[in-house]
CSV table of C-alpha atoms in Angstrom, one decimal:
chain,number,residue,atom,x,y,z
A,463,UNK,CA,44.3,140.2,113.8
A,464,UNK,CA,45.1,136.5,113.0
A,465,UNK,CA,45.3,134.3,110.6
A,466,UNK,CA,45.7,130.8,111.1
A,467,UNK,CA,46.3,128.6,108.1
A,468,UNK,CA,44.8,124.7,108.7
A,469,UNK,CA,46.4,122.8,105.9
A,470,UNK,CA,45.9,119.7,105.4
A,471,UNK,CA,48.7,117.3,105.0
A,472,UNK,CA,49.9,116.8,101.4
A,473,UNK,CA,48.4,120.4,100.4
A,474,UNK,CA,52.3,122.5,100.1
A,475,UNK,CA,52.2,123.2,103.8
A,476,UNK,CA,56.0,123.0,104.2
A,477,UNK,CA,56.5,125.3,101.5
A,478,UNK,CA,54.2,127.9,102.4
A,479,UNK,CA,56.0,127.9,105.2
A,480,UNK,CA,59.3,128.1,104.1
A,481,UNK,CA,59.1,130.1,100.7
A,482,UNK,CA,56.3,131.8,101.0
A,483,UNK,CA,54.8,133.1,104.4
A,484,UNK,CA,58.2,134.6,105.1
A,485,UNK,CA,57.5,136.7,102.6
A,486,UNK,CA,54.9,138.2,102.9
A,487,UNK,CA,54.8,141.7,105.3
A,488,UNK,CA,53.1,140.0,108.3
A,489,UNK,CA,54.3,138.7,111.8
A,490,UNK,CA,55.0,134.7,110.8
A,491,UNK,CA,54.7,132.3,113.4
A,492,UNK,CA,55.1,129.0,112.4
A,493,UNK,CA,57.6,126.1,111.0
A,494,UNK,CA,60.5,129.0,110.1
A,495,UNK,CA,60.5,130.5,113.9
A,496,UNK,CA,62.4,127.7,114.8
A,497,UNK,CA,65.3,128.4,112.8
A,498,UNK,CA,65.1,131.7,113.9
A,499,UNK,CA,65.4,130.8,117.7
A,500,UNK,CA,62.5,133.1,119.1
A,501,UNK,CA,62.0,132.0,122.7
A,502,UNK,CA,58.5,133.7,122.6
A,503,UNK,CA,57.3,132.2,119.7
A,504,UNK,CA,58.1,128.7,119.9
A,505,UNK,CA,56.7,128.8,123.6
A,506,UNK,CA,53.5,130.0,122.2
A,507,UNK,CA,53.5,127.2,119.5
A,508,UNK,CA,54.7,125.0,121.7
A,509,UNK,CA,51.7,126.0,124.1
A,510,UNK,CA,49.5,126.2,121.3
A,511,UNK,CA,49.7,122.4,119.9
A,512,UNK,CA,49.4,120.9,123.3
A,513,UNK,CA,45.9,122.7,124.1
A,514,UNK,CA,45.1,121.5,120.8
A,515,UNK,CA,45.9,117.5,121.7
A,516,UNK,CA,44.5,117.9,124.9
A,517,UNK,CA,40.7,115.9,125.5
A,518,UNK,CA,40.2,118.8,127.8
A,519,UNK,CA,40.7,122.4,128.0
A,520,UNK,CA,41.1,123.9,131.5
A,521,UNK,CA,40.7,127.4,131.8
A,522,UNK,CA,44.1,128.0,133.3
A,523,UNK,CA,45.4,126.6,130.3
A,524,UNK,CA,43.7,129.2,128.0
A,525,UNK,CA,44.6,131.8,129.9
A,526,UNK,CA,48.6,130.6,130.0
A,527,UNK,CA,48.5,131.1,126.0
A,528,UNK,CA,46.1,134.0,126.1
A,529,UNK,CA,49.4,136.0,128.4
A,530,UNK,CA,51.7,134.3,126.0
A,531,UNK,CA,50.3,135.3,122.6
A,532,UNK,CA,51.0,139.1,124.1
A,533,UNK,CA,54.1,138.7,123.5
A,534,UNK,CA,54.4,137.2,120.0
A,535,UNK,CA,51.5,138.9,118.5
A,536,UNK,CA,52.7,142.5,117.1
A,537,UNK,CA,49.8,144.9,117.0
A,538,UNK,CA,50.8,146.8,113.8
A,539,UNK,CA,51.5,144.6,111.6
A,540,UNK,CA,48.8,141.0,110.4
A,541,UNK,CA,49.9,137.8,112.5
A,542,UNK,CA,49.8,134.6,110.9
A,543,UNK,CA,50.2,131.4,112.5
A,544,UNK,CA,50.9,128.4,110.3
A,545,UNK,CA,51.1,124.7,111.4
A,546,UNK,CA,50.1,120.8,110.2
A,547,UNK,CA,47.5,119.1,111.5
A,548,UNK,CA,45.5,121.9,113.5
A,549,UNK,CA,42.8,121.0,111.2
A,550,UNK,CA,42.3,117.7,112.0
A,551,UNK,CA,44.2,114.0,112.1
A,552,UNK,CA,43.3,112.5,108.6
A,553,UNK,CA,44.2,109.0,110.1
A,554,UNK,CA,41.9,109.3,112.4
A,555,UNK,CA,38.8,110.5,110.2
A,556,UNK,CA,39.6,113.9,111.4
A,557,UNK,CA,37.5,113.1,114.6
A,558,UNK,CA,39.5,115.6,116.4
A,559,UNK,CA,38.6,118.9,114.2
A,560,UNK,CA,35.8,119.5,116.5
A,561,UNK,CA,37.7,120.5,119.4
A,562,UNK,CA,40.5,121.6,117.5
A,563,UNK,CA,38.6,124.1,116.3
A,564,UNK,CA,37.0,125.2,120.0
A,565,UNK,CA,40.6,125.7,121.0
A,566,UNK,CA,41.1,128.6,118.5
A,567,UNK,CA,37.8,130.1,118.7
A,568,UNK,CA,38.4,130.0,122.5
A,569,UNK,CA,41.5,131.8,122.7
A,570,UNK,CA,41.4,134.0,119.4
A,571,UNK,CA,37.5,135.1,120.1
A,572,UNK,CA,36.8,137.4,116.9
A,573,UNK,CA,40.2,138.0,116.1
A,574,UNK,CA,41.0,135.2,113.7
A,575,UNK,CA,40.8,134.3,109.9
A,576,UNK,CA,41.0,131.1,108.9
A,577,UNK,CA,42.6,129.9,105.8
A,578,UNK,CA,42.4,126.1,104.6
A,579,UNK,CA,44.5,125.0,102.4
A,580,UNK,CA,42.9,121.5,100.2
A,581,UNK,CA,44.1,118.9,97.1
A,582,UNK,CA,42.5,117.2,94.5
A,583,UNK,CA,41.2,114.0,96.3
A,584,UNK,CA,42.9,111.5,93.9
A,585,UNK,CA,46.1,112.7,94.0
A,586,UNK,CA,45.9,113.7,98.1
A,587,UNK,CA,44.7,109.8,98.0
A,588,UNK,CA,48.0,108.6,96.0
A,589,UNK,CA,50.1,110.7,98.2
A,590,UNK,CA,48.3,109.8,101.2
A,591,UNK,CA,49.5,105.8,100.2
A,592,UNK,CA,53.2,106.8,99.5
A,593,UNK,CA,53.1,108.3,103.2
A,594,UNK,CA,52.1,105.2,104.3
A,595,UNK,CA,54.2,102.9,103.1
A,596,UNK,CA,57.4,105.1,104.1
A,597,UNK,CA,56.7,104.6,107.4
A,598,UNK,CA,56.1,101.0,107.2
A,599,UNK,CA,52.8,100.4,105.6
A,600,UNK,CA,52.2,96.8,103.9
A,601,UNK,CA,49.1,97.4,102.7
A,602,UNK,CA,48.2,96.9,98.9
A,603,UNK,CA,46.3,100.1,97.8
A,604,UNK,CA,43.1,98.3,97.0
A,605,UNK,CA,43.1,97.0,100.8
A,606,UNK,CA,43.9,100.7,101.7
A,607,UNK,CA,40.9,102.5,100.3
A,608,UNK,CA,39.0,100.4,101.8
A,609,UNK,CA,40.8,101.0,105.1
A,610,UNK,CA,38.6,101.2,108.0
A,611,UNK,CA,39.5,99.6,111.4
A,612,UNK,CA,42.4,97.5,109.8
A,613,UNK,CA,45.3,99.1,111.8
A,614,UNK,CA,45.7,101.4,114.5
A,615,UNK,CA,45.1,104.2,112.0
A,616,UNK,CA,41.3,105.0,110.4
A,617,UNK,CA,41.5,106.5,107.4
A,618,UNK,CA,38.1,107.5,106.2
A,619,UNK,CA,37.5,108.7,102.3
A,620,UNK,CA,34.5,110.5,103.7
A,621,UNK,CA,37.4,112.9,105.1
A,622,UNK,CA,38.3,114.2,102.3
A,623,UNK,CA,34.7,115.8,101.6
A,624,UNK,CA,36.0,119.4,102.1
A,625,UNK,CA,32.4,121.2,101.4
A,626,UNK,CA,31.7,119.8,104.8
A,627,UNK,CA,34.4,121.3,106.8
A,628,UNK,CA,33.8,124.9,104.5
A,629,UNK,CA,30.4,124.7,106.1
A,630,UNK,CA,31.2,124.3,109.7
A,631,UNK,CA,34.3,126.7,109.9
A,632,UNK,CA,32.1,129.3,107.6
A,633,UNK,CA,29.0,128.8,110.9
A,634,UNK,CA,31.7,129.6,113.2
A,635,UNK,CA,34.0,132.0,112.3
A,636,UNK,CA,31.7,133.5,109.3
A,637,UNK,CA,31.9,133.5,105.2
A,638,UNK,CA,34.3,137.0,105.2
A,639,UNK,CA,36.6,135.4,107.9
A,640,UNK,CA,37.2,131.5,105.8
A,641,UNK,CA,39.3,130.7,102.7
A,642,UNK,CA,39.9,127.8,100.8
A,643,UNK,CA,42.7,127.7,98.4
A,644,UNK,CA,43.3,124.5,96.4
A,645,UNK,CA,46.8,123.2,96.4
A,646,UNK,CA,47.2,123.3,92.6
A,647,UNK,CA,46.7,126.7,92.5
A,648,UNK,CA,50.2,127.3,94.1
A,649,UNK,CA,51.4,124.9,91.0
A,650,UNK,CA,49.4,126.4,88.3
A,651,UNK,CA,48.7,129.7,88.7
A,652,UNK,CA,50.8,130.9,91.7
A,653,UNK,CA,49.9,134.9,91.3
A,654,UNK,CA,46.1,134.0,91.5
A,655,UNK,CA,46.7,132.1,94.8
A,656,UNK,CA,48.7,135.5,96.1
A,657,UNK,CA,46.3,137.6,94.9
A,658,UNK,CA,43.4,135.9,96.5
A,659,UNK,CA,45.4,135.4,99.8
A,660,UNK,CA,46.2,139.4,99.9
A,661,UNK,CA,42.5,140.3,99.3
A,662,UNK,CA,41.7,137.6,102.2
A,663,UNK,CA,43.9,139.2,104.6
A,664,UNK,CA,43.5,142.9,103.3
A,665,UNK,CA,47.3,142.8,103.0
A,666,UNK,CA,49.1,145.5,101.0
A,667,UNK,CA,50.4,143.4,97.7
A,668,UNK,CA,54.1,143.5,97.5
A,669,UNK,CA,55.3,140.4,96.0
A,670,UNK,CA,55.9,139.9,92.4
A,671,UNK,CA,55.7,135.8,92.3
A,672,UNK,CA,57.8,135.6,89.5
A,673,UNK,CA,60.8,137.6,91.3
A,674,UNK,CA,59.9,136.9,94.5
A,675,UNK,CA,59.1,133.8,95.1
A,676,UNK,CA,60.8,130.1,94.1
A,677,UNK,CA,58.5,127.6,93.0
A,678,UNK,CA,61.3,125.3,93.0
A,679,UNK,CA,59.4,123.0,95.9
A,680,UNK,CA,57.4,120.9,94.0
A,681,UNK,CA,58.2,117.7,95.6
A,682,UNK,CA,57.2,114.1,93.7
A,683,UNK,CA,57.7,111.4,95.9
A,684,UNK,CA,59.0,108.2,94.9
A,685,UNK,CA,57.4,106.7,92.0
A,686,UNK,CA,54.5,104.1,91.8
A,687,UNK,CA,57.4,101.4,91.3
A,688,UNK,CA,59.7,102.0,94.0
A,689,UNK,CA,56.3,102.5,96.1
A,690,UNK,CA,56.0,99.1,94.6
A,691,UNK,CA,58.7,97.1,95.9
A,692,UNK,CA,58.8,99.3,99.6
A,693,UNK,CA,55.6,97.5,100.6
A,694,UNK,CA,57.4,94.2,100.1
A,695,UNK,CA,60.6,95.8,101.8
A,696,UNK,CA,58.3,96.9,104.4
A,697,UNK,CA,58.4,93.2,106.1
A,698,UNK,CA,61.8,93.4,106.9
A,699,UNK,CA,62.7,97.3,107.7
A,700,UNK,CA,62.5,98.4,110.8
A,701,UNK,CA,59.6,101.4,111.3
A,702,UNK,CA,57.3,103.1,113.5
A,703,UNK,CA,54.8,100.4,112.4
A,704,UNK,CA,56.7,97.5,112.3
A,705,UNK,CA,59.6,98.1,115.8
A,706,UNK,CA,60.0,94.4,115.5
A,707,UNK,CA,61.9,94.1,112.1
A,708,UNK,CA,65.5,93.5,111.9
A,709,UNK,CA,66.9,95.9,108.9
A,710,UNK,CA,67.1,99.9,109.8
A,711,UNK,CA,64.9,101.7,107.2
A,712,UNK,CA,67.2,105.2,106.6
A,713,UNK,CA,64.2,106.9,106.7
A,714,UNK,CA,64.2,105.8,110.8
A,715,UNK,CA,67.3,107.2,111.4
A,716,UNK,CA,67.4,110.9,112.6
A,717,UNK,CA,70.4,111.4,112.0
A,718,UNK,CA,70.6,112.7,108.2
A,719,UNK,CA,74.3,112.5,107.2
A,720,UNK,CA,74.0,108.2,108.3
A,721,UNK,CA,70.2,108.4,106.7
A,722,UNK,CA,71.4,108.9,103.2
A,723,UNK,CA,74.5,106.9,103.6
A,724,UNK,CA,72.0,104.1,104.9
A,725,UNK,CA,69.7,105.4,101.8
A,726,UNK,CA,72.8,105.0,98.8
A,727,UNK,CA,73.6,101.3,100.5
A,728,UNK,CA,71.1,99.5,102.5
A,729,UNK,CA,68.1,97.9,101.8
A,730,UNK,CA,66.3,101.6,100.5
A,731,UNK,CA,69.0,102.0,98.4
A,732,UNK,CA,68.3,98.2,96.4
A,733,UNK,CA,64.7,99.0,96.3
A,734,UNK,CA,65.4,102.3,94.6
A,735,UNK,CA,68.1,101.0,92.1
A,736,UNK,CA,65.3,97.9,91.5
A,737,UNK,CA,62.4,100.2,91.0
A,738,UNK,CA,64.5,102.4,88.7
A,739,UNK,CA,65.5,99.4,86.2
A,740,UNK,CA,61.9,98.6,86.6
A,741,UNK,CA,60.8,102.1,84.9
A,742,UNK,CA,62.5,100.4,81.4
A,743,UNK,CA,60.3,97.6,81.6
A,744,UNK,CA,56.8,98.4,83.3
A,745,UNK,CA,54.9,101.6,84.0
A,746,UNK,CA,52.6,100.5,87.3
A,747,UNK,CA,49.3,102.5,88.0
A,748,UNK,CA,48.3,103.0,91.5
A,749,UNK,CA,44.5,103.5,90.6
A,750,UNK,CA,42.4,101.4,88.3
A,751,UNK,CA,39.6,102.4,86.3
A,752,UNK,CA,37.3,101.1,88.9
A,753,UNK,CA,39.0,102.6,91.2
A,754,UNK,CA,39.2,106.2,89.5
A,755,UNK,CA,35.1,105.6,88.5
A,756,UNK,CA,34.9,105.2,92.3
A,757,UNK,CA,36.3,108.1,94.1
A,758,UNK,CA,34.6,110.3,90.9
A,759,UNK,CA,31.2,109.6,91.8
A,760,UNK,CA,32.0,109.9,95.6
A,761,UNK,CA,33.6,113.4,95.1
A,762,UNK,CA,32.3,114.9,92.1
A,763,UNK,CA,28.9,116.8,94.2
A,764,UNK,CA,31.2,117.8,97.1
A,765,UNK,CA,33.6,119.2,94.8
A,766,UNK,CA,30.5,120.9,93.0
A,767,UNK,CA,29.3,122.5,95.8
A,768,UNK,CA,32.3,123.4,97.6
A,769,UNK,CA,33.4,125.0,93.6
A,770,UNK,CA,30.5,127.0,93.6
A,771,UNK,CA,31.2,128.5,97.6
A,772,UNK,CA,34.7,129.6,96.9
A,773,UNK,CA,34.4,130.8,93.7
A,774,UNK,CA,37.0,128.6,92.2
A,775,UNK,CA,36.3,125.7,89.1
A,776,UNK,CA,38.0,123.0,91.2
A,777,UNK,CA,37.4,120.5,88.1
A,778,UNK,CA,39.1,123.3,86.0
A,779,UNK,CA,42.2,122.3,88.1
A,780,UNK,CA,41.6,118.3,87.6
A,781,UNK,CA,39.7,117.8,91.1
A,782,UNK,CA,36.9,115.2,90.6
């Protein structure tokens, strides 16, 4: 049997990966193989993610990572395959899900659970922005809610209705093979989330989460300041959005020993030190009250609904 976790992006993917799916007593293959060097599983990832890009799905092709999943599954033990962006791309409207979602129940048949990892839409949203304008974004965040056709990405807010997508996987794969976890649930109450994973997966419960398991992830971002003054920054660093400026953004530099040098000294480095002697002076909100009012009454009945088929208050846990 497999389970194959979907997260969205901003939803602790990383650190399931790294903390916590390691874990657990199943066959893990995702992010952490790679530091483990298994030929056989990174070729089966590898494999894996370009059937998943691909328009179209020759049958040669499934059958390639059909042989190669032989030799990374382990028949007695659960496998569970973990990996961004299998879902769907949320800057495109998650317009590929669709076929995404063909690809796994073409090659895994009935031997998949699928487990979907989702945030609170305001502060996905916020995080969503901060994204964007590390890698070069100059939008205001007013003009980027409203973001439709603007750029060469397409973010929809209708893609963050996650009822919707509980529905379709659920009329695939069926109710007894789908879970939902919220994000905040990993934050809040981290021994409900394992518990309800463990009863998902009909996994033996080992872990003690307050022993077993560092929580120490929880990653913030840069504040709403330093986003800020980065958007302005933006017009002159160098990114994957903007190749034509003439300052090297450290965050373009893959090398990570010159990155943070470039981060402490460079242009990054004033717009932190700026943003920081800001915090003394003014405390910046992303969203306005208009704003909030918006995306409340635009989420509130999907969140309802979606509450009431997982079992879970998601207002409870701040969700709108």
């Amino acid at each position: 049997m497999y389970t194959i976790h979907l997260g969205f992006p901003k939803t602790g993917t990383t650190w399931l990966q790294n903390r916590y799916f390691p874990k657990l007593d199943v066959n893990f293959i995702g992010k952490a193989i790679y530091l483990s060097l298994n030929k056989d599983k990174i070729e089966f990832m590898d494999q894996f993610h370009q059937l998943i890009n691909s328009n179209h799905i020759s049958n040669s092709q499934t059958n390639i990572i059909k042989k190669t999943s032989i030799y990374v599954k382990n028949e007695n033990k659960h496998n569970l395959i973990s990996s961004e962006a299998i879902l769907g791309n949320i800057w495109w409207g998650m317009r590929d899900m669709h076929n995404n979602i063909s690809v796994i129940k073409e090659i895994f048949q009935e031997d998949v659970k699928i487990f979907v990892t989702i945030r609170s839409q305001i502060k996905m949203i916020e995080s969503l922005y901060k994204q964007y304008i590390l890698e070069g974004g100059r939008l205001s965040f007013s003009k980027f809610l409203n973001l439709n056709n603007q750029l060469f990405i397409n973010f929809d807010l209708n893609s963050l209705k996650y009822a919707r997508y509980y529905k379709f996987l659920v009329n695939i794969f069926g109710r007894e093979n789908v879970l939902f976890l919220p994000f905040e649930l990993i934050q809040k109450n981290l021994n409900e989330f394992n518990l309800k994973f463990h009863q998902f997966t009909k996994l033996e419960n080992k872990l003690d989460t307050d022993k077993d398991i560092d929580q120490s992830y929880i990653r913030t971002g840069f504040s709403i300041n330093e986003c800020y003054y980065r958007r302005y920054f933006n017009k002159i660093l160098m990114s994957s959005m903007n190749p034509e400026n003439l300052f090297l953004s450290s965050y373009a530099i893959k090398n990570k020993k010159n990155s943070k040098i470039l981060r402490a000294l460079g242009p990054d480095g004033i717009c932190y030190a700026i943003s920081k002697i800001d915090n003394f002076f003014i405390k910046r909100k992303l969203f306005n009250d208009d704003e909030i009012n918006f995306l409340n009454k635009k989420y509130t009945l999907n969140n309802n609904q979606l509450s009431k088929e997982i079992g879970i208050d998601l207002k409870a846990l701040d969700y709108p």
